Amino acid sequence: MRSRVLELNASDERGIAVVRDKIKSFARAAVSAPNPDYPSPPFKIVILDEADSMTQDAQSALRRIMEQYSRITRFCLICNYVSRIIDPVTSRCSKFRFKPLDASSAEARLQYIAQAEGLQISPEILSMLIHTSDGDMRRSITYLQSLARLVSARGNDARLMSSTTVGELAGIVPMPVIKSLAQTMAVPSYDTDDEATPMVQGSAFDAVYDAVHHIVREGYSSLQVVLQLHDYIISHPMLSARQKTKCALHLGAADKALLDGGEESLQLLTLLYELFCVAIAQAESAPLRDLVHTTSRLVLDHGGVVRNVQYWGKRTLPQRAKRHQQLHYSGDYWLMQFDTNAPTLKVLNDRLRQDPRVIKWNTLKLGEKLREIVPPTASGGATPAQSTMGGKTVDYLG
């Protein structure tokens, strides 16, 4: 066995010297004579655990060894992050990805270990152990071992222990803390049982700074906060896909900065303020988006065609305008090109006149007939026109 298999932990022996000395010496050695009583393959095996911890130079040297001695030596690289393995090495390997264990298998194994150790445990605790470990069986067993040490003075009875204690053992940030953090960033709670958070007094930056200060003071891991914020935001039903995409980009950048050794409080402060800006920008544009949606919907429901919608941004008005007993000095400008009939246009003007969100509007008629606006093609048909709504482009026939 020793002459055929070399197993190394690349996190401890990850330098180029190990590759040149140990691995190369083993790889180029001749294959020992096979055992007649056991069907041995005609090659040796090198197993590198946690290969993603190897340096770039060591991986480059390993690539050359894999090419030279592939006939008599096979390599098995085990890693957590395949993106940290250089492309010349990954291109010479077949990738096998192992999914996390399903909950039923993990629960059965943890129950077996608990019975073998004489530990009395409730199903709620088992479920919490599986949830906090994210399908990692080794981590679940580690948490179970820590739990057994806590209840050793109680006669190994963990049935009265709360799931919150298990979360503290695993370093999980309590869900009320995550929800409060999200509400500080202007992300509303979608749980009807939660109480509404009062409006923050003072500047937004001060509120975010106080939230970060509370996280640091309680000793929560910033990486864990980023991970749980990601799960909370991505599964939030009240956030749009665009918001979730922007938040995911900021969360990914913060996660990389923390893994690279960034200062936790500064990285968390930057992340939370960026997420706050994303949420508040979407909230401020909600009335305009709703106005554009309802106006376009009115035209489409009456058989019309919306060809284009453009947002021109917030601008200063040429002169102040008084509308609905209020003076306005600036407003959001937007343009909508559409085809409709005279009765629908009258209804649209009446609605815009009554809508308190509208300061001023102008309606320009381009022609009395469709042929005056969209000339026919050479084949006699109508030219295709496009309608842009909500980021989607739909083709219509004029």
XYZ file of C-alpha atoms in Angstrom:
398
model
C 0.000 0.000 0.000
C 2.743 2.478 0.929
C 4.661 1.792 -2.262
C 1.589 2.460 -4.413
C -0.169 5.381 -2.640
C 1.216 8.749 -1.485
C -1.177 10.941 0.494
C -0.272 14.522 1.405
C -2.173 17.353 3.058
C -1.481 20.240 0.720
C -2.466 22.805 3.333
C 0.613 21.825 5.392
C 2.981 20.796 2.588
C 2.081 23.246 -0.123
C 5.404 24.677 -1.288
C 7.279 24.002 -4.481
C 9.989 22.121 -2.557
C 7.489 19.418 -1.563
C 6.418 19.002 -5.194
C 9.999 18.706 -6.428
C 11.190 16.375 -3.671
C 8.415 14.154 -2.354
C 5.925 14.111 -5.230
C 8.435 13.955 -8.076
C 10.500 11.262 -6.382
C 7.425 9.142 -5.803
C 5.963 9.749 -9.272
C 9.044 8.743 -11.233
C 9.744 5.599 -9.203
C 8.989 2.330 -10.955
C 5.803 0.506 -10.102
C 6.384 -2.318 -7.645
C 5.617 -5.886 -8.582
C 1.901 -6.627 -8.296
C 0.574 -8.890 -5.567
C -0.649 -12.121 -7.128
C -3.333 -12.430 -4.449
C -4.742 -8.950 -5.151
C -5.583 -7.352 -8.531
C -3.311 -4.275 -8.332
C -3.486 -1.677 -11.143
C -0.317 -0.928 -13.139
C 0.117 2.576 -11.712
C 0.636 4.501 -8.464
C -1.693 7.107 -6.920
C -0.821 10.534 -5.449
C -3.589 12.014 -3.272
C -3.346 15.735 -2.488
C -5.923 16.847 0.057
C -6.830 20.554 0.171
C -4.954 21.125 -3.066
C -6.449 24.620 -3.380
C -4.017 25.715 -0.633
C -0.988 25.032 -2.833
C 0.947 28.018 -4.136
C 0.881 29.007 -7.790
C 4.501 27.916 -8.296
C 3.821 24.531 -6.728
C 0.816 23.972 -8.987
C 2.852 24.913 -12.065
C 5.557 22.403 -11.095
C 2.881 19.781 -10.445
C 1.486 20.254 -13.942
C 4.811 19.240 -15.514
C 5.077 16.162 -13.299
C 1.553 15.108 -14.233
C 2.523 15.253 -17.916
C 5.810 13.369 -17.589
C 4.716 10.453 -15.405
C 1.077 10.014 -16.385
C 1.774 6.473 -17.598
C 2.758 5.105 -14.172
C 1.262 7.670 -11.772
C -2.259 9.037 -11.323
C -3.088 12.171 -9.351
C -6.162 12.808 -7.197
C -6.631 16.453 -6.148
C -9.192 17.181 -3.423
C -10.195 20.804 -2.928
C -13.004 23.016 -1.646
C -12.610 25.773 -4.254
C -11.797 24.551 -7.751
C -11.391 28.164 -8.884
C -8.116 28.318 -6.910
C -6.584 25.560 -9.020
C -4.775 26.925 -12.070
C -6.281 26.185 -15.489
C -3.366 24.044 -16.797
C -3.961 21.607 -13.921
C -7.756 21.534 -14.086
C -7.672 20.950 -17.838
C -5.762 17.708 -17.232
C -8.242 16.386 -14.668
C -11.762 14.992 -14.660
C -13.901 16.922 -12.186
C -16.223 15.167 -9.749
C -18.424 17.451 -7.673
C -19.993 16.078 -4.487
C -23.253 17.579 -3.329
C -24.032 18.102 0.361
C -25.708 15.221 2.150
C -29.473 15.289 2.210
C -31.147 16.021 5.534
C -32.512 12.498 6.098
C -29.111 10.802 5.675
C -27.359 13.340 7.893
C -30.054 13.047 10.571
C -29.848 9.245 10.597
C -26.068 9.334 11.006
C -26.155 11.949 13.774
C -28.816 9.948 15.589
C -26.627 6.834 15.340
C -23.617 8.703 16.785
C -25.721 10.157 19.604
C -27.031 6.716 20.573
C -23.543 5.214 20.460
C -22.267 7.982 22.772
C -25.251 7.759 25.119
C -26.432 11.284 24.263
C -30.155 12.049 24.489
C -31.074 14.594 21.851
C -34.354 15.966 20.481
C -35.348 16.087 16.784
C -35.351 19.899 16.920
C -31.692 19.937 17.959
C -30.808 17.485 15.188
C -32.547 19.675 12.616
C -30.697 22.732 13.887
C -27.346 20.907 13.676
C -28.027 19.968 10.052
C -29.220 23.477 9.162
C -26.186 25.222 10.642
C -23.703 22.867 8.954
C -25.133 23.307 5.404
C -24.837 19.596 4.610
C -21.239 19.310 5.889
C -21.246 16.064 7.874
C -17.865 16.684 9.473
C -19.028 20.065 10.739
C -22.258 18.538 12.076
C -20.290 15.960 14.052
C -18.036 18.707 15.434
C -21.083 20.675 16.621
C -22.534 17.492 18.130
C -19.295 16.895 20.011
C -19.336 20.434 21.407
C -22.953 19.948 22.420
C -22.084 16.711 24.246
C -19.421 18.518 26.282
C -21.931 21.161 27.355
C -24.505 18.649 28.589
C -22.021 16.237 30.177
C -22.868 17.675 33.620
C -26.587 17.011 33.005
C -26.179 13.310 32.430
C -25.843 13.677 28.624
C -29.435 14.920 28.301
C -29.689 17.610 25.613
C -33.445 17.444 25.115
C -34.084 20.587 27.171
C -31.473 22.647 25.346
C -32.805 25.334 22.996
C -31.958 25.642 19.333
C -30.543 29.114 20.059
C -27.744 27.516 22.051
C -26.888 25.300 19.093
C -26.782 28.377 16.879
C -24.363 30.053 19.293
C -22.152 26.960 19.232
C -22.068 27.140 15.426
C -21.420 30.878 15.364
C -24.757 31.617 13.674
C -26.035 35.174 13.918
C -29.573 35.176 15.395
C -32.281 35.818 12.826
C -33.722 38.857 14.704
C -30.304 40.512 14.381
C -30.247 39.883 10.625
C -33.785 41.237 10.224
C -32.965 44.338 12.250
C -29.847 44.845 10.148
C -31.875 44.531 6.950
C -34.461 47.039 8.152
C -31.652 49.466 8.966
C -30.687 49.199 5.290
C -34.278 50.120 4.290
C -35.094 46.500 3.368
C -38.623 45.836 4.700
C -39.423 42.691 6.647
C -41.746 40.221 4.900
C -42.692 38.394 8.096
C -46.088 39.508 9.346
C -45.131 38.585 12.919
C -42.334 41.155 12.989
C -42.990 44.574 14.415
C -42.347 47.536 12.162
C -39.062 49.243 12.881
C -39.479 52.971 13.616
C -37.950 55.454 11.226
C -34.296 56.106 11.868
C -33.576 59.466 13.439
C -30.561 61.315 12.064
C -28.502 60.505 8.997
C -28.569 57.143 7.239
C -24.819 56.716 7.711
C -25.153 57.100 11.474
C -27.816 54.380 11.551
C -25.645 51.997 9.526
C -22.613 52.816 11.687
C -24.558 52.037 14.870
C -25.684 48.704 13.396
C -22.102 47.758 12.482
C -20.896 48.812 15.925
C -23.501 46.520 17.506
C -22.402 43.583 15.306
C -18.733 44.060 16.219
C -19.489 44.543 19.907
C -21.488 41.308 20.061
C -18.577 39.419 18.496
C -20.378 38.089 15.428
C -18.260 37.005 12.470
C -18.454 39.413 9.551
C -18.217 36.539 7.088
C -21.193 34.885 8.751
C -23.138 38.156 8.627
C -22.415 38.466 4.884
C -23.498 34.861 4.285
C -26.777 35.200 6.174
C -27.525 38.606 4.635
C -27.077 37.014 1.202
C -29.583 34.252 1.999
C -32.060 36.756 3.469
C -31.883 39.197 0.547
C -31.957 36.589 -2.242
C -35.052 34.912 -0.763
C -36.802 38.259 -0.047
C -40.122 38.304 -1.970
C -40.465 42.101 -1.920
C -37.176 42.889 -3.669
C -36.912 43.015 -7.444
C -34.488 40.918 -9.472
C -32.472 44.034 -10.297
C -32.104 44.883 -6.611
C -31.058 41.342 -5.743
C -28.470 41.365 -8.530
C -26.913 44.617 -7.328
C -26.905 43.398 -3.720
C -25.293 40.089 -4.749
C -22.463 41.967 -6.485
C -21.769 44.042 -3.357
C -21.979 40.957 -1.121
C -19.537 39.057 -3.323
C -17.040 41.926 -3.292
C -17.256 42.176 0.505
C -16.816 38.415 0.905
C -13.648 38.479 -1.235
C -12.266 41.460 0.676
C -12.826 39.696 4.007
C -11.208 36.483 2.750
C -8.221 38.497 1.565
C -7.720 39.852 5.089
C -9.651 43.130 5.013
C -10.557 44.883 8.249
C -13.935 43.465 9.270
C -15.649 46.560 10.643
C -14.663 48.746 7.668
C -15.691 46.132 5.104
C -19.017 45.552 6.856
C -19.659 49.292 7.114
C -18.975 49.746 3.396
C -21.175 46.806 2.473
C -24.171 47.858 4.558
C -24.086 51.434 3.286
C -23.911 50.221 -0.336
C -26.873 47.914 0.262
C -28.721 50.821 1.867
C -28.108 52.959 -1.238
C -29.458 50.173 -3.480
C -32.609 49.761 -1.391
C -33.332 53.479 -0.984
C -32.791 54.197 -4.697
C -35.361 51.567 -5.588
C -37.791 52.940 -3.010
C -37.479 56.498 -4.358
C -38.111 55.388 -7.946
C -41.130 53.236 -7.020
C -43.765 55.994 -7.591
C -42.369 56.786 -11.052
C -42.234 53.110 -12.043
C -45.812 52.644 -10.887
C -46.940 55.700 -12.877
C -45.244 54.428 -16.057
C -46.702 50.968 -15.530
C -50.289 52.160 -15.016
C -50.093 54.561 -17.970
C -48.734 51.886 -20.289
C -51.271 49.391 -19.020
C -54.123 51.787 -19.858
C -52.928 52.108 -23.462
C -52.424 48.361 -23.909
C -55.754 47.399 -22.320
C -57.577 49.607 -24.856
C -55.948 47.963 -27.861
C -53.069 50.409 -28.238
C -49.352 49.804 -28.699
C -46.566 51.179 -26.480
C -43.529 51.541 -28.721
C -40.929 52.997 -26.385
C -40.482 54.262 -22.820
C -37.464 56.428 -21.942
C -36.395 57.852 -18.593
C -34.545 61.155 -18.895
C -33.628 61.536 -15.219
C -34.387 64.200 -12.626
C -34.121 67.740 -13.956
C -34.810 71.282 -12.814
C -38.052 72.701 -14.184
C -37.789 75.713 -16.542
C -39.908 77.565 -14.049
C -41.542 76.638 -10.817
C -44.891 74.922 -11.179
C -47.783 74.801 -8.753
C -49.633 71.517 -8.816
C -52.125 70.152 -6.258
C -51.461 73.064 -3.899
C -47.701 72.432 -3.934
C -44.785 74.251 -5.534
C -42.359 72.121 -7.533
C -38.881 73.118 -8.709
C -37.654 69.788 -10.157
C -39.107 66.525 -11.387
C -38.453 63.213 -13.144
C -38.747 63.453 -16.932
C -39.893 60.479 -18.986
C -41.103 59.907 -22.551
C -43.581 57.331 -23.818
C -44.280 56.717 -27.501
C -47.547 54.916 -28.149
C -50.398 54.388 -30.639
C -53.990 54.677 -29.467
C -57.369 56.120 -30.416
C -58.953 59.442 -29.465
C -61.260 58.123 -26.682
C -58.354 56.368 -24.948
C -56.243 59.504 -25.236
C -58.992 61.502 -23.535
C -59.176 58.994 -20.663
C -55.388 59.098 -20.339
C -55.329 62.899 -20.143
C -58.060 62.870 -17.490
C -56.101 60.391 -15.352
C -52.861 62.330 -15.663
C -54.683 65.528 -14.722
C -55.999 63.916 -11.497
C -52.834 62.025 -10.547
C -50.984 63.894 -7.745
C -47.639 62.472 -8.929
C -47.839 64.284 -12.282
C -46.579 67.882 -12.362
C -47.000 68.563 -16.081
C -47.445 66.563 -19.272
C -47.600 67.208 -23.002
C -49.229 65.078 -25.695
C -47.871 65.359 -29.239
C -49.818 63.852 -32.127
C -47.617 62.609 -34.960
C -50.367 61.903 -37.498
C -53.992 61.042 -38.129
C -53.322 57.694 -39.808
C -50.949 54.844 -39.123
C -49.400 55.128 -42.618
C -48.309 58.673 -41.804
C -46.257 57.424 -38.866
C -45.107 53.975 -40.013
C -44.774 53.772 -43.815
C -45.520 50.392 -45.403
C -42.658 48.163 -46.497
C -41.911 47.188 -50.064
C -43.830 43.960 -49.602
C -46.958 45.819 -48.633
C -46.908 44.726 -44.993
C -46.404 46.795 -41.901
C -42.988 47.508 -40.463
C -42.185 45.987 -37.077
C -42.160 48.341 -34.122
C -40.712 47.777 -30.677
C -42.188 48.334 -27.243
C -39.817 48.657 -24.296
C -41.364 48.196 -20.860
C -39.752 47.183 -17.597
C -36.447 46.303 -19.225
C -38.100 43.976 -21.783
C -38.420 44.630 -25.521
C -41.519 43.320 -27.291
C -41.978 43.409 -31.056
C -45.298 44.631 -32.407
C -46.542 44.986 -35.967
C -47.544 48.542 -36.801
